[in-house]
Each structure stands twice: as structure tokens, then as C-alpha cells.
């Protein structure tokens, strides 16, 4: 096993073999999840607390199901966005929870870097479930697992990430992961939604869907993050769909067997045509949701193993 980390805060610090360790274990959890008795006790006796400072349905449900299937005691805390404006409040909350001896903290926060900060204050494993525009590591891992299962490999693929890149932690984590695995990553979208320093990430940038999608093996669409915009990024949603929304006509420029992905939640008719999103011959959007549970089970299992080893080490040293 080559995953020794204490927390899962981002893709950035991970090495390719650590990524593969998580994905290989996740493949085993896919099988467990498809079996009638989808239960294991690798987290039995452990307490998992989900702290979501930002609205989420699928990610929170996915982490909750993952923890329950592994036998953890799972608690969801709905954090009020209004009470966490100050850094101290976040740390105070973390310290209070820490005193209750949790083993796994799953945290989503609107501020980039907040989850890293919190991880420094607690003595349990922390998983980043999305922080601001920074990282969303389990999303990139579940996307990687979906790609590997659909394409049979996770290297030397051409992947077009399209739409609102500038506001997207999903894009950032995916660019990092796919780059580490030696893929060709293209960013496609209007210049207003592409980060100014995009080319420093080793990606190619296009503002035309036809060119950006040409021959692509994977087309990853992103949600237009309206809540993170303060106006002026796009002329209108209709115009946006016309130029950048994925439909069958634009997809025809990609490879014949290209798959279509979207992290959800989707804006149908804005970044993706609803019929295409539901086309099970091209779209792997439901597989992404399925892989999400398996990847989170794998990540929590590996972190729990490392936590036990660290605690056993401290006990034997009598500290
Ligand atoms: C993503 C997120 O929250 O970053 N969604 C998710 O994890 N289900 C992407 C998005 O909000 O568009």
C-alpha cells in the first residue's frame, strides 16, 4: 500500500501511485456496493462527522452512504453559512468537535484553504469535500475512476474540460490529477471563464467548442456557477448554450467513442442538452455518482488505516 497521508485535502500533494492505490481499492468497493449485502465493518467503532458549510446534496449523501456502508457512526452537521464568516468561528467549531473524539471529519467550505486550516487544528483525519475554488479531491478521483473503467486506462487520453473553469474547484482538481497521469488536458470556454494563468497548468486553451472537442476521448462539462458570479461573465444563457452548451452536433467533433461527463448538479439547456445528458450510450453521469460512493469508501478506509497506525505508534511510545 502506498497511501500514507493523514488527510485528503487535495490532489496536489498526491503521487500517481497514491492515486492508483485509492482507485484500485475503490474498484473493490464498486463490487461490494453492487452486491446484495453492501456492508463492511472497516470503520466499525469510528465516528465520522460531515460538516458542510455550503449547500450540498449529492456529495453529502455520498459521504454519508460511504461511511454507513463501512460501519462508521455518521453524523451530519448542517452548518449555517452566516455563523462562519470569521476564521475564529471555524476553528472554534473544529476544536469543539475535536473534543468529542471524531475519527473522520468531512468538510465543505466556501473559502479556499479553510479545510487545510481546520486540518491543522484537529487530531483526526480530514477529508476535503470542496473548498471554495480550490480543490474537490474526491470528485477528481471519482471522475478518474469513471474514466478508467470506461476507457480501460487513465493515461494518454485527450480530455476536454468545458465551461466555467474559472469558478470551479472540480476543474482544478481534475487538471491536477489528469496531468499527473500524463493525459492531454484541454480547457474549452469563453475567455471570461478561463483563469488568466491557465496555460501554466500545462493545458491547452480553446474558446471554440469545435476545435477544443476535436478528437477528444472524454468531454467533461461543468456547471455554470452562477452563485459565484457577480454578473457580466456571459451575454445570456441562451447565447451560452448556443456557443458552449454540449449537444449532439458539437459532440460529433469528439472521438466516436467519446464519453460525456458532468459532476452535477446540471443546468439542462445551459451547459448541456438534457437529451444528451440522459443518453446512456454517451453519458456516464450516473456512473460518476456510483463511483463517488466507492471512491469515498476507499479514501476513508485508507485514512482510517493510517490513523490506526499513527495512534498505535503513539501508544507504543507511551505519548
Ligand atoms: C460540484 C461542487 O460542489 O464543486 N458539485 C458536486 O460536488 N456535486 C460542482 C458544482 O457545484 O457545480
PDB file of C-alpha atoms and ligand atoms in Angstrom:
ATOM      1  CA  UNK A   1       0.000   0.000   0.000  1.00  0.00           C
ATOM      2  CA  UNK A   2       1.416   3.375  -0.933  1.00  0.00           C
ATOM      3  CA  UNK A   3      -1.062   5.770   0.609  1.00  0.00           C
ATOM      4  CA  UNK A   4       0.438   7.122   3.820  1.00  0.00           C
ATOM      5  CA  UNK A   5      -1.245  10.523   4.104  1.00  0.00           C
ATOM      6  CA  UNK A   6      -3.021  11.687   7.221  1.00  0.00           C
ATOM      7  CA  UNK A   7      -5.638  13.772   5.418  1.00  0.00           C
ATOM      8  CA  UNK A   8      -7.108  14.037   1.951  1.00  0.00           C
ATOM      9  CA  UNK A   9      -7.024  17.786   1.388  1.00  0.00           C
ATOM     10  CA  UNK A  10      -6.344  17.940  -2.325  1.00  0.00           C
ATOM     11  CA  UNK A  11      -4.944  16.199  -5.379  1.00  0.00           C
ATOM     12  CA  UNK A  12      -1.903  18.480  -5.438  1.00  0.00           C
ATOM     13  CA  UNK A  13       0.224  16.555  -2.875  1.00  0.00           C
ATOM     14  CA  UNK A  14      -0.681  13.078  -4.200  1.00  0.00           C
ATOM     15  CA  UNK A  15       1.730  10.961  -6.207  1.00  0.00           C
ATOM     16  CA  UNK A  16       0.473   8.862  -9.143  1.00  0.00           C
ATOM     17  CA  UNK A  17       0.869   5.594  -7.189  1.00  0.00           C
ATOM     18  CA  UNK A  18      -1.170   7.005  -4.301  1.00  0.00           C
ATOM     19  CA  UNK A  19      -3.929   7.919  -6.748  1.00  0.00           C
ATOM     20  CA  UNK A  20      -3.835   4.399  -8.174  1.00  0.00           C
ATOM     21  CA  UNK A  21      -3.959   2.853  -4.683  1.00  0.00           C
ATOM     22  CA  UNK A  22      -7.214   4.739  -3.992  1.00  0.00           C
ATOM     23  CA  UNK A  23      -8.697   3.813  -7.384  1.00  0.00           C
ATOM     24  CA  UNK A  24      -7.773   0.121  -7.092  1.00  0.00           C
ATOM     25  CA  UNK A  25      -9.416  -0.146  -3.692  1.00  0.00           C
ATOM     26  CA  UNK A  26     -12.436   1.801  -4.998  1.00  0.00           C
ATOM     27  CA  UNK A  27     -12.872  -0.829  -7.725  1.00  0.00           C
ATOM     28  CA  UNK A  28     -13.305  -3.413  -4.954  1.00  0.00           C
ATOM     29  CA  UNK A  29     -15.893  -1.212  -3.264  1.00  0.00           C
ATOM     30  CA  UNK A  30     -17.835  -0.928  -6.517  1.00  0.00           C
ATOM     31  CA  UNK A  31     -18.258  -4.710  -6.365  1.00  0.00           C
ATOM     32  CA  UNK A  32     -19.326  -4.560  -2.716  1.00  0.00           C
ATOM     33  CA  UNK A  33     -21.853  -1.817  -3.490  1.00  0.00           C
ATOM     34  CA  UNK A  34     -23.352  -3.919  -6.269  1.00  0.00           C
ATOM     35  CA  UNK A  35     -23.753  -6.946  -4.019  1.00  0.00           C
ATOM     36  CA  UNK A  36     -26.942  -7.560  -2.012  1.00  0.00           C
ATOM     37  CA  UNK A  37     -25.172  -7.290   1.351  1.00  0.00           C
ATOM     38  CA  UNK A  38     -23.357  -3.962   0.868  1.00  0.00           C
ATOM     39  CA  UNK A  39     -21.713  -3.770   4.216  1.00  0.00           C
ATOM     40  CA  UNK A  40     -18.264  -3.948   5.703  1.00  0.00           C
ATOM     41  CA  UNK A  41     -17.017  -3.119   9.169  1.00  0.00           C
ATOM     42  CA  UNK A  42     -13.682  -1.475   8.379  1.00  0.00           C
ATOM     43  CA  UNK A  43     -14.834   1.727  10.100  1.00  0.00           C
ATOM     44  CA  UNK A  44     -16.687  -0.002  12.959  1.00  0.00           C
ATOM     45  CA  UNK A  45     -16.309   1.963  16.180  1.00  0.00           C
ATOM     46  CA  UNK A  46     -15.234   5.076  14.308  1.00  0.00           C
ATOM     47  CA  UNK A  47     -17.113   8.372  14.266  1.00  0.00           C
ATOM     48  CA  UNK A  48     -17.463  10.324  11.027  1.00  0.00           C
ATOM     49  CA  UNK A  49     -18.733  13.893  11.153  1.00  0.00           C
ATOM     50  CA  UNK A  50     -19.840  15.641   7.967  1.00  0.00           C
ATOM     51  CA  UNK A  51     -19.525  19.415   8.286  1.00  0.00           C
ATOM     52  CA  UNK A  52     -20.986  21.169   5.273  1.00  0.00           C
ATOM     53  CA  UNK A  53     -20.713  24.950   5.451  1.00  0.00           C
ATOM     54  CA  UNK A  54     -22.142  25.165   1.945  1.00  0.00           C
ATOM     55  CA  UNK A  55     -25.273  23.577   0.490  1.00  0.00           C
ATOM     56  CA  UNK A  56     -24.740  20.150  -0.991  1.00  0.00           C
ATOM     57  CA  UNK A  57     -26.986  17.240  -1.733  1.00  0.00           C
ATOM     58  CA  UNK A  58     -25.067  14.660  -3.661  1.00  0.00           C
ATOM     59  CA  UNK A  59     -21.638  14.993  -2.084  1.00  0.00           C
ATOM     60  CA  UNK A  60     -23.003  14.944   1.448  1.00  0.00           C
ATOM     61  CA  UNK A  61     -25.283  11.970   0.706  1.00  0.00           C
ATOM     62  CA  UNK A  62     -22.408  10.167  -0.967  1.00  0.00           C
ATOM     63  CA  UNK A  63     -20.093  10.600   2.041  1.00  0.00           C
ATOM     64  CA  UNK A  64     -22.884   9.581   4.385  1.00  0.00           C
ATOM     65  CA  UNK A  65     -23.693   6.387   2.488  1.00  0.00           C
ATOM     66  CA  UNK A  66     -19.976   5.608   2.154  1.00  0.00           C
ATOM     67  CA  UNK A  67     -19.405   5.906   5.906  1.00  0.00           C
ATOM     68  CA  UNK A  68     -22.507   3.890   6.796  1.00  0.00           C
ATOM     69  CA  UNK A  69     -21.589   1.071   4.415  1.00  0.00           C
ATOM     70  CA  UNK A  70     -18.226   0.832   6.151  1.00  0.00           C
ATOM     71  CA  UNK A  71     -19.855   0.632   9.581  1.00  0.00           C
ATOM     72  CA  UNK A  72     -18.937   4.102  10.927  1.00  0.00           C
ATOM     73  CA  UNK A  73     -21.201   6.148  13.178  1.00  0.00           C
ATOM     74  CA  UNK A  74     -22.047   9.042  10.865  1.00  0.00           C
ATOM     75  CA  UNK A  75     -23.286  12.422  11.939  1.00  0.00           C
ATOM     76  CA  UNK A  76     -24.312  15.277   9.651  1.00  0.00           C
ATOM     77  CA  UNK A  77     -23.953  18.833  10.852  1.00  0.00           C
ATOM     78  CA  UNK A  78     -25.767  21.488   8.844  1.00  0.00           C
ATOM     79  CA  UNK A  79     -23.548  24.489   9.366  1.00  0.00           C
ATOM     80  CA  UNK A  80     -25.144  27.888   8.989  1.00  0.00           C
ATOM     81  CA  UNK A  81     -23.197  29.896   6.450  1.00  0.00           C
ATOM     82  CA  UNK A  82     -23.943  33.111   8.357  1.00  0.00           C
ATOM     83  CA  UNK A  83     -22.235  31.976  11.568  1.00  0.00           C
ATOM     84  CA  UNK A  84     -18.921  31.129   9.973  1.00  0.00           C
ATOM     85  CA  UNK A  85     -17.870  34.426   8.438  1.00  0.00           C
ATOM     86  CA  UNK A  86     -14.904  34.746  10.780  1.00  0.00           C
ATOM     87  CA  UNK A  87     -11.896  32.440  10.791  1.00  0.00           C
ATOM     88  CA  UNK A  88     -12.112  32.054  14.573  1.00  0.00           C
ATOM     89  CA  UNK A  89     -15.582  30.605  14.352  1.00  0.00           C
ATOM     90  CA  UNK A  90     -14.394  27.843  12.077  1.00  0.00           C
ATOM     91  CA  UNK A  91     -11.501  26.985  14.357  1.00  0.00           C
ATOM     92  CA  UNK A  92     -13.714  27.136  17.455  1.00  0.00           C
ATOM     93  CA  UNK A  93     -16.180  24.757  15.844  1.00  0.00           C
ATOM     94  CA  UNK A  94     -13.347  22.437  14.910  1.00  0.00           C
ATOM     95  CA  UNK A  95     -11.910  22.442  18.416  1.00  0.00           C
ATOM     96  CA  UNK A  96     -15.306  21.761  19.953  1.00  0.00           C
ATOM     97  CA  UNK A  97     -15.858  18.823  17.654  1.00  0.00           C
ATOM     98  CA  UNK A  98     -12.329  17.598  18.162  1.00  0.00           C
ATOM     99  CA  UNK A  99     -13.002  17.298  21.877  1.00  0.00           C
ATOM    100  CA  UNK A 100     -15.700  14.727  21.052  1.00  0.00           C
ATOM    101  CA  UNK A 101     -13.079  12.383  19.547  1.00  0.00           C
ATOM    102  CA  UNK A 102     -14.213  12.070  15.953  1.00  0.00           C
ATOM    103  CA  UNK A 103     -12.073   9.887  13.671  1.00  0.00           C
ATOM    104  CA  UNK A 104     -13.017  11.324  10.292  1.00  0.00           C
ATOM    105  CA  UNK A 105     -14.096  14.886   9.528  1.00  0.00           C
ATOM    106  CA  UNK A 106     -15.574  15.543   6.093  1.00  0.00           C
ATOM    107  CA  UNK A 107     -15.600  19.280   5.423  1.00  0.00           C
ATOM    108  CA  UNK A 108     -17.033  21.502   2.712  1.00  0.00           C
ATOM    109  CA  UNK A 109     -16.416  25.217   2.997  1.00  0.00           C
ATOM    110  CA  UNK A 110     -16.961  28.238   0.721  1.00  0.00           C
ATOM    111  CA  UNK A 111     -13.470  29.630   1.383  1.00  0.00           C
ATOM    112  CA  UNK A 112     -10.414  28.256  -0.406  1.00  0.00           C
ATOM    113  CA  UNK A 113      -7.903  26.991   2.152  1.00  0.00           C
ATOM    114  CA  UNK A 114     -10.373  26.743   5.060  1.00  0.00           C
ATOM    115  CA  UNK A 115     -10.228  22.945   5.144  1.00  0.00           C
ATOM    116  CA  UNK A 116      -6.405  22.920   5.253  1.00  0.00           C
ATOM    117  CA  UNK A 117      -6.524  25.348   8.158  1.00  0.00           C
ATOM    118  CA  UNK A 118      -9.004  23.199  10.035  1.00  0.00           C
ATOM    119  CA  UNK A 119      -6.915  20.056   9.462  1.00  0.00           C
ATOM    120  CA  UNK A 120      -4.036  21.669  11.367  1.00  0.00           C
ATOM    121  CA  UNK A 121      -6.181  22.055  14.481  1.00  0.00           C
ATOM    122  CA  UNK A 122      -7.648  18.584  14.922  1.00  0.00           C
ATOM    123  CA  UNK A 123      -6.214  15.164  15.644  1.00  0.00           C
ATOM    124  CA  UNK A 124      -8.323  13.082  13.302  1.00  0.00           C
ATOM    125  CA  UNK A 125      -8.332  12.518   9.534  1.00  0.00           C
ATOM    126  CA  UNK A 126      -9.830  15.356   7.474  1.00  0.00           C
ATOM    127  CA  UNK A 127     -11.331  14.938   4.002  1.00  0.00           C
ATOM    128  CA  UNK A 128     -11.891  17.984   1.837  1.00  0.00           C
ATOM    129  CA  UNK A 129     -15.365  17.792   0.282  1.00  0.00           C
ATOM    130  CA  UNK A 130     -14.774  21.025  -1.677  1.00  0.00           C
ATOM    131  CA  UNK A 131     -13.275  24.326  -0.546  1.00  0.00           C
ATOM    132  CA  UNK A 132     -14.078  27.499  -2.472  1.00  0.00           C
ATOM    133  CA  UNK A 133     -12.436  27.460  -5.887  1.00  0.00           C
ATOM    134  CA  UNK A 134      -9.500  25.465  -4.585  1.00  0.00           C
ATOM    135  CA  UNK A 135      -9.914  21.666  -4.597  1.00  0.00           C
ATOM    136  CA  UNK A 136     -12.511  18.905  -4.584  1.00  0.00           C
ATOM    137  CA  UNK A 137     -10.279  15.829  -4.475  1.00  0.00           C
ATOM    138  CA  UNK A 138     -12.892  13.076  -4.186  1.00  0.00           C
ATOM    139  CA  UNK A 139     -14.683  14.489  -7.242  1.00  0.00           C
ATOM    140  CA  UNK A 140     -11.482  14.263  -9.324  1.00  0.00           C
ATOM    141  CA  UNK A 141     -10.865  10.732  -8.010  1.00  0.00           C
ATOM    142  CA  UNK A 142     -14.374   9.579  -8.875  1.00  0.00           C
ATOM    143  CA  UNK A 143     -14.030  11.144 -12.311  1.00  0.00           C
ATOM    144  CA  UNK A 144     -10.717   9.316 -12.779  1.00  0.00           C
ATOM    145  CA  UNK A 145     -12.283   6.009 -11.752  1.00  0.00           C
ATOM    146  CA  UNK A 146     -15.186   6.570 -14.156  1.00  0.00           C
ATOM    147  CA  UNK A 147     -12.761   7.358 -16.992  1.00  0.00           C
ATOM    148  CA  UNK A 148     -10.529   4.370 -16.230  1.00  0.00           C
ATOM    149  CA  UNK A 149     -13.465   1.964 -16.207  1.00  0.00           C
ATOM    150  CA  UNK A 150     -14.954   3.396 -19.426  1.00  0.00           C
ATOM    151  CA  UNK A 151     -11.703   3.742 -21.376  1.00  0.00           C
ATOM    152  CA  UNK A 152      -9.660   0.914 -19.857  1.00  0.00           C
ATOM    153  CA  UNK A 153      -6.823   3.297 -18.981  1.00  0.00           C
ATOM    154  CA  UNK A 154      -6.088   6.616 -17.306  1.00  0.00           C
ATOM    155  CA  UNK A 155      -3.159   7.863 -19.379  1.00  0.00           C
ATOM    156  CA  UNK A 156      -2.560   9.223 -22.883  1.00  0.00           C
ATOM    157  CA  UNK A 157      -6.180  10.327 -23.234  1.00  0.00           C
ATOM    158  CA  UNK A 158      -7.368  13.655 -24.595  1.00  0.00           C
ATOM    159  CA  UNK A 159      -9.772  15.211 -22.130  1.00  0.00           C
ATOM    160  CA  UNK A 160     -11.697  18.406 -22.821  1.00  0.00           C
ATOM    161  CA  UNK A 161     -12.911  20.198 -19.679  1.00  0.00           C
ATOM    162  CA  UNK A 162     -15.529  22.673 -20.823  1.00  0.00           C
ATOM    163  CA  UNK A 163     -17.359  25.692 -19.491  1.00  0.00           C
ATOM    164  CA  UNK A 164     -16.936  27.617 -16.277  1.00  0.00           C
ATOM    165  CA  UNK A 165     -13.345  26.712 -15.392  1.00  0.00           C
ATOM    166  CA  UNK A 166     -12.602  29.934 -13.512  1.00  0.00           C
ATOM    167  CA  UNK A 167     -15.039  29.266 -10.663  1.00  0.00           C
ATOM    168  CA  UNK A 168     -14.511  25.534 -10.498  1.00  0.00           C
ATOM    169  CA  UNK A 169     -12.670  23.521  -7.847  1.00  0.00           C
ATOM    170  CA  UNK A 170     -13.721  20.421  -9.798  1.00  0.00           C
ATOM    171  CA  UNK A 171     -11.776  21.661 -12.829  1.00  0.00           C
ATOM    172  CA  UNK A 172      -8.741  22.472 -10.717  1.00  0.00           C
ATOM    173  CA  UNK A 173      -8.571  19.050  -9.047  1.00  0.00           C
ATOM    174  CA  UNK A 174      -9.177  17.315 -12.368  1.00  0.00           C
ATOM    175  CA  UNK A 175      -6.476  19.302 -14.169  1.00  0.00           C
ATOM    176  CA  UNK A 176      -4.003  18.319 -11.445  1.00  0.00           C
ATOM    177  CA  UNK A 177      -4.970  14.629 -11.413  1.00  0.00           C
ATOM    178  CA  UNK A 178      -5.202  14.141 -15.162  1.00  0.00           C
ATOM    179  CA  UNK A 179      -1.896  15.954 -15.641  1.00  0.00           C
ATOM    180  CA  UNK A 180      -0.138  13.714 -13.095  1.00  0.00           C
ATOM    181  CA  UNK A 181      -1.386  10.664 -15.026  1.00  0.00           C
ATOM    182  CA  UNK A 182       0.040  12.054 -18.302  1.00  0.00           C
ATOM    183  CA  UNK A 183      -3.073  12.935 -20.204  1.00  0.00           C
ATOM    184  CA  UNK A 184      -3.604  15.770 -22.620  1.00  0.00           C
ATOM    185  CA  UNK A 185      -5.948  18.255 -20.983  1.00  0.00           C
ATOM    186  CA  UNK A 186      -7.783  20.950 -22.903  1.00  0.00           C
ATOM    187  CA  UNK A 187      -9.812  23.738 -21.352  1.00  0.00           C
ATOM    188  CA  UNK A 188     -12.656  24.991 -23.512  1.00  0.00           C
ATOM    189  CA  UNK A 189     -14.810  28.009 -22.706  1.00  0.00           C
ATOM    190  CA  UNK A 190     -15.304  31.739 -23.143  1.00  0.00           C
ATOM    191  CA  UNK A 191     -12.161  33.723 -22.173  1.00  0.00           C
ATOM    192  CA  UNK A 192     -14.118  35.327 -19.289  1.00  0.00           C
ATOM    193  CA  UNK A 193     -14.499  31.893 -17.683  1.00  0.00           C
ATOM    194  CA  UNK A 194     -10.926  30.635 -18.202  1.00  0.00           C
ATOM    195  CA  UNK A 195      -8.393  31.558 -15.466  1.00  0.00           C
ATOM    196  CA  UNK A 196      -5.772  34.029 -16.677  1.00  0.00           C
ATOM    197  CA  UNK A 197      -2.868  31.728 -15.808  1.00  0.00           C
ATOM    198  CA  UNK A 198      -4.440  28.572 -17.255  1.00  0.00           C
ATOM    199  CA  UNK A 199      -1.549  27.697 -19.562  1.00  0.00           C
ATOM    200  CA  UNK A 200       0.801  27.494 -16.545  1.00  0.00           C
ATOM    201  CA  UNK A 201      -1.047  24.289 -15.628  1.00  0.00           C
ATOM    202  CA  UNK A 202       0.292  22.608 -18.790  1.00  0.00           C
ATOM    203  CA  UNK A 203      -3.083  22.604 -20.533  1.00  0.00           C
ATOM    204  CA  UNK A 204      -4.230  23.799 -23.942  1.00  0.00           C
ATOM    205  CA  UNK A 205      -6.885  26.524 -24.037  1.00  0.00           C
ATOM    206  CA  UNK A 206      -9.646  26.905 -26.637  1.00  0.00           C
ATOM    207  CA  UNK A 207     -12.573  29.280 -26.917  1.00  0.00           C
ATOM    208  CA  UNK A 208     -14.242  27.297 -29.657  1.00  0.00           C
ATOM    209  CA  UNK A 209     -16.046  24.013 -28.871  1.00  0.00           C
ATOM    210  CA  UNK A 210     -15.490  22.522 -32.326  1.00  0.00           C
ATOM    211  CA  UNK A 211     -11.717  22.942 -32.068  1.00  0.00           C
ATOM    212  CA  UNK A 212     -11.493  22.062 -28.392  1.00  0.00           C
ATOM    213  CA  UNK A 213     -13.504  18.878 -28.772  1.00  0.00           C
ATOM    214  CA  UNK A 214     -11.797  17.647 -31.967  1.00  0.00           C
ATOM    215  CA  UNK A 215     -10.830  14.003 -31.389  1.00  0.00           C
ATOM    216  CA  UNK A 216     -11.336  14.169 -27.592  1.00  0.00           C
ATOM    217  CA  UNK A 217     -11.806  10.867 -25.714  1.00  0.00           C
ATOM    218  CA  UNK A 218     -13.580  12.489 -22.785  1.00  0.00           C
ATOM    219  CA  UNK A 219     -15.795  15.573 -22.713  1.00  0.00           C
ATOM    220  CA  UNK A 220     -16.267  16.891 -19.198  1.00  0.00           C
ATOM    221  CA  UNK A 221     -18.906  19.593 -18.866  1.00  0.00           C
ATOM    222  CA  UNK A 222     -19.012  21.923 -15.864  1.00  0.00           C
ATOM    223  CA  UNK A 223     -21.896  23.744 -14.297  1.00  0.00           C
ATOM    224  CA  UNK A 224     -22.161  27.449 -14.869  1.00  0.00           C
ATOM    225  CA  UNK A 225     -21.523  28.535 -11.250  1.00  0.00           C
ATOM    226  CA  UNK A 226     -23.983  31.409 -11.173  1.00  0.00           C
ATOM    227  CA  UNK A 227     -23.719  31.767  -7.392  1.00  0.00           C
ATOM    228  CA  UNK A 228     -20.017  32.569  -7.715  1.00  0.00           C
ATOM    229  CA  UNK A 229     -20.510  35.199 -10.420  1.00  0.00           C
ATOM    230  CA  UNK A 230     -21.214  38.858  -9.969  1.00  0.00           C
ATOM    231  CA  UNK A 231     -22.543  39.473 -13.469  1.00  0.00           C
ATOM    232  CA  UNK A 232     -21.018  40.102 -16.868  1.00  0.00           C
ATOM    233  CA  UNK A 233     -19.383  36.727 -17.466  1.00  0.00           C
ATOM    234  CA  UNK A 234     -21.737  35.568 -20.210  1.00  0.00           C
ATOM    235  CA  UNK A 235     -24.064  37.516 -22.533  1.00  0.00           C
ATOM    236  CA  UNK A 236     -27.120  35.300 -21.863  1.00  0.00           C
ATOM    237  CA  UNK A 237     -27.797  31.661 -21.041  1.00  0.00           C
ATOM    238  CA  UNK A 238     -29.317  31.126 -24.488  1.00  0.00           C
ATOM    239  CA  UNK A 239     -26.272  32.531 -26.198  1.00  0.00           C
ATOM    240  CA  UNK A 240     -24.032  30.487 -23.883  1.00  0.00           C
ATOM    241  CA  UNK A 241     -25.816  27.260 -24.812  1.00  0.00           C
ATOM    242  CA  UNK A 242     -25.535  28.105 -28.472  1.00  0.00           C
ATOM    243  CA  UNK A 243     -21.757  28.574 -28.285  1.00  0.00           C
ATOM    244  CA  UNK A 244     -20.649  26.374 -25.397  1.00  0.00           C
ATOM    245  CA  UNK A 245     -23.517  24.079 -24.456  1.00  0.00           C
ATOM    246  CA  UNK A 246     -22.875  20.441 -25.314  1.00  0.00           C
ATOM    247  CA  UNK A 247     -25.331  18.905 -27.763  1.00  0.00           C
ATOM    248  CA  UNK A 248     -25.088  16.027 -30.250  1.00  0.00           C
ATOM    249  CA  UNK A 249     -23.845  18.336 -33.003  1.00  0.00           C
ATOM    250  CA  UNK A 250     -20.856  19.623 -31.015  1.00  0.00           C
ATOM    251  CA  UNK A 251     -20.131  16.170 -29.590  1.00  0.00           C
ATOM    252  CA  UNK A 252     -19.805  14.858 -33.167  1.00  0.00           C
ATOM    253  CA  UNK A 253     -16.364  16.575 -33.297  1.00  0.00           C
ATOM    254  CA  UNK A 254     -15.038  14.414 -30.453  1.00  0.00           C
ATOM    255  CA  UNK A 255     -13.858  10.804 -30.921  1.00  0.00           C
ATOM    256  CA  UNK A 256     -16.634   8.405 -31.980  1.00  0.00           C
ATOM    257  CA  UNK A 257     -16.484   6.650 -28.628  1.00  0.00           C
ATOM    258  CA  UNK A 258     -16.064   9.800 -26.522  1.00  0.00           C
ATOM    259  CA  UNK A 259     -17.821   9.767 -23.152  1.00  0.00           C
ATOM    260  CA  UNK A 260     -19.730  12.711 -21.682  1.00  0.00           C
ATOM    261  CA  UNK A 261     -19.283  13.639 -18.021  1.00  0.00           C
ATOM    262  CA  UNK A 262     -20.765  16.210 -15.635  1.00  0.00           C
ATOM    263  CA  UNK A 263     -20.168  16.450 -11.866  1.00  0.00           C
ATOM    264  CA  UNK A 264     -23.706  17.645 -11.235  1.00  0.00           C
ATOM    265  CA  UNK A 265     -25.890  19.414 -10.444  1.00  0.00           C
ATOM    266  CA  UNK A 266     -26.645  20.118 -14.117  1.00  0.00           C
ATOM    267  CA  UNK A 267     -28.214  23.168 -15.674  1.00  0.00           C
ATOM    268  CA  UNK A 268     -30.034  21.434 -18.523  1.00  0.00           C
ATOM    269  CA  UNK A 269     -30.207  23.596 -21.610  1.00  0.00           C
ATOM    270  CA  UNK A 270     -27.421  25.870 -20.330  1.00  0.00           C
ATOM    271  CA  UNK A 271     -24.167  23.878 -20.375  1.00  0.00           C
ATOM    272  CA  UNK A 272     -25.620  20.574 -21.587  1.00  0.00           C
ATOM    273  CA  UNK A 273     -28.538  19.402 -23.669  1.00  0.00           C
ATOM    274  CA  UNK A 274     -30.912  17.351 -21.493  1.00  0.00           C
ATOM    275  CA  UNK A 275     -31.407  14.557 -24.028  1.00  0.00           C
ATOM    276  CA  UNK A 276     -27.661  14.078 -24.401  1.00  0.00           C
ATOM    277  CA  UNK A 277     -27.181  14.039 -20.632  1.00  0.00           C
ATOM    278  CA  UNK A 278     -29.681  11.156 -20.447  1.00  0.00           C
ATOM    279  CA  UNK A 279     -28.233   9.220 -23.406  1.00  0.00           C
ATOM    280  CA  UNK A 280     -26.767   6.135 -21.750  1.00  0.00           C
ATOM    281  CA  UNK A 281     -24.714   5.357 -24.847  1.00  0.00           C
ATOM    282  CA  UNK A 282     -22.649   8.524 -24.403  1.00  0.00           C
ATOM    283  CA  UNK A 283     -23.244   9.912 -20.924  1.00  0.00           C
ATOM    284  CA  UNK A 284     -21.567   8.385 -17.846  1.00  0.00           C
ATOM    285  CA  UNK A 285     -23.111  10.910 -15.451  1.00  0.00           C
ATOM    286  CA  UNK A 286     -24.920   8.245 -13.405  1.00  0.00           C
ATOM    287  CA  UNK A 287     -21.748   6.112 -13.268  1.00  0.00           C
ATOM    288  CA  UNK A 288     -19.957   9.139 -11.808  1.00  0.00           C
ATOM    289  CA  UNK A 289     -22.440   9.191  -8.933  1.00  0.00           C
ATOM    290  CA  UNK A 290     -21.970   5.448  -8.378  1.00  0.00           C
ATOM    291  CA  UNK A 291     -18.161   5.767  -8.444  1.00  0.00           C
ATOM    292  CA  UNK A 292     -18.403   8.623  -5.958  1.00  0.00           C
ATOM    293  CA  UNK A 293     -19.588   6.344  -3.162  1.00  0.00           C
ATOM    294  CA  UNK A 294     -16.882   3.746  -3.913  1.00  0.00           C
ATOM    295  CA  UNK A 295     -14.062   6.311  -4.085  1.00  0.00           C
ATOM    296  CA  UNK A 296     -15.137   7.881  -0.781  1.00  0.00           C
ATOM    297  CA  UNK A 297     -15.266   4.446   0.854  1.00  0.00           C
ATOM    298  CA  UNK A 298     -11.730   3.757  -0.406  1.00  0.00           C
ATOM    299  CA  UNK A 299     -10.394   7.126   0.763  1.00  0.00           C
ATOM    300  CA  UNK A 300     -11.944   6.793   4.231  1.00  0.00           C
ATOM    301  CA  UNK A 301     -10.761   3.180   4.571  1.00  0.00           C
ATOM    302  CA  UNK A 302      -7.159   4.166   3.720  1.00  0.00           C
ATOM    303  CA  UNK A 303      -7.178   7.208   6.007  1.00  0.00           C
ATOM    304  CA  UNK A 304      -8.613   5.120   8.856  1.00  0.00           C
ATOM    305  CA  UNK A 305      -5.808   2.562   8.425  1.00  0.00           C
ATOM    306  CA  UNK A 306      -3.215   5.339   8.627  1.00  0.00           C
ATOM    307  CA  UNK A 307      -4.958   6.841  11.643  1.00  0.00           C
ATOM    308  CA  UNK A 308      -4.900   3.494  13.472  1.00  0.00           C
ATOM    309  CA  UNK A 309      -1.216   3.024  12.665  1.00  0.00           C
ATOM    310  CA  UNK A 310      -0.385   6.524  13.911  1.00  0.00           C
ATOM    311  CA  UNK A 311      -2.368   6.012  17.137  1.00  0.00           C
ATOM    312  CA  UNK A 312      -0.803   2.600  17.752  1.00  0.00           C
ATOM    313  CA  UNK A 313       2.627   4.173  17.235  1.00  0.00           C
ATOM    314  CA  UNK A 314       1.871   6.879  19.790  1.00  0.00           C
ATOM    315  CA  UNK A 315       0.589   4.300  22.289  1.00  0.00           C
ATOM    316  CA  UNK A 316       3.677   2.136  21.991  1.00  0.00           C
ATOM    317  CA  UNK A 317       5.793   5.227  22.643  1.00  0.00           C
ATOM    318  CA  UNK A 318       3.532   5.996  25.572  1.00  0.00           C
ATOM    319  CA  UNK A 319       2.796   9.546  24.389  1.00  0.00           C
TER     320      UNK A 319
HETATM  321  C1  LIG B   1     -19.516  20.355  -7.596  1.00  0.00           C
HETATM  322  C2  LIG B   1     -19.088  21.218  -6.440  1.00  0.00           C
HETATM  323  O1  LIG B   1     -19.831  21.402  -5.496  1.00  0.00           O
HETATM  324  O2  LIG B   1     -17.965  21.688  -6.509  1.00  0.00           O
HETATM  325  N1  LIG B   1     -20.633  19.551  -7.346  1.00  0.00           N
HETATM  326  C3  LIG B   1     -20.559  18.470  -6.579  1.00  0.00           C
HETATM  327  O3  LIG B   1     -19.595  18.204  -5.905  1.00  0.00           O
HETATM  328  N2  LIG B   1     -21.615  17.651  -6.639  1.00  0.00           N
HETATM  329  C4  LIG B   1     -19.676  21.088  -8.825  1.00  0.00           C
HETATM  330  C5  LIG B   1     -20.687  22.183  -8.872  1.00  0.00           C
HETATM  331  O4  LIG B   1     -21.119  22.714  -7.859  1.00  0.00           O
HETATM  332  O5  LIG B   1     -21.029  22.568  -9.990  1.00  0.00           O
END
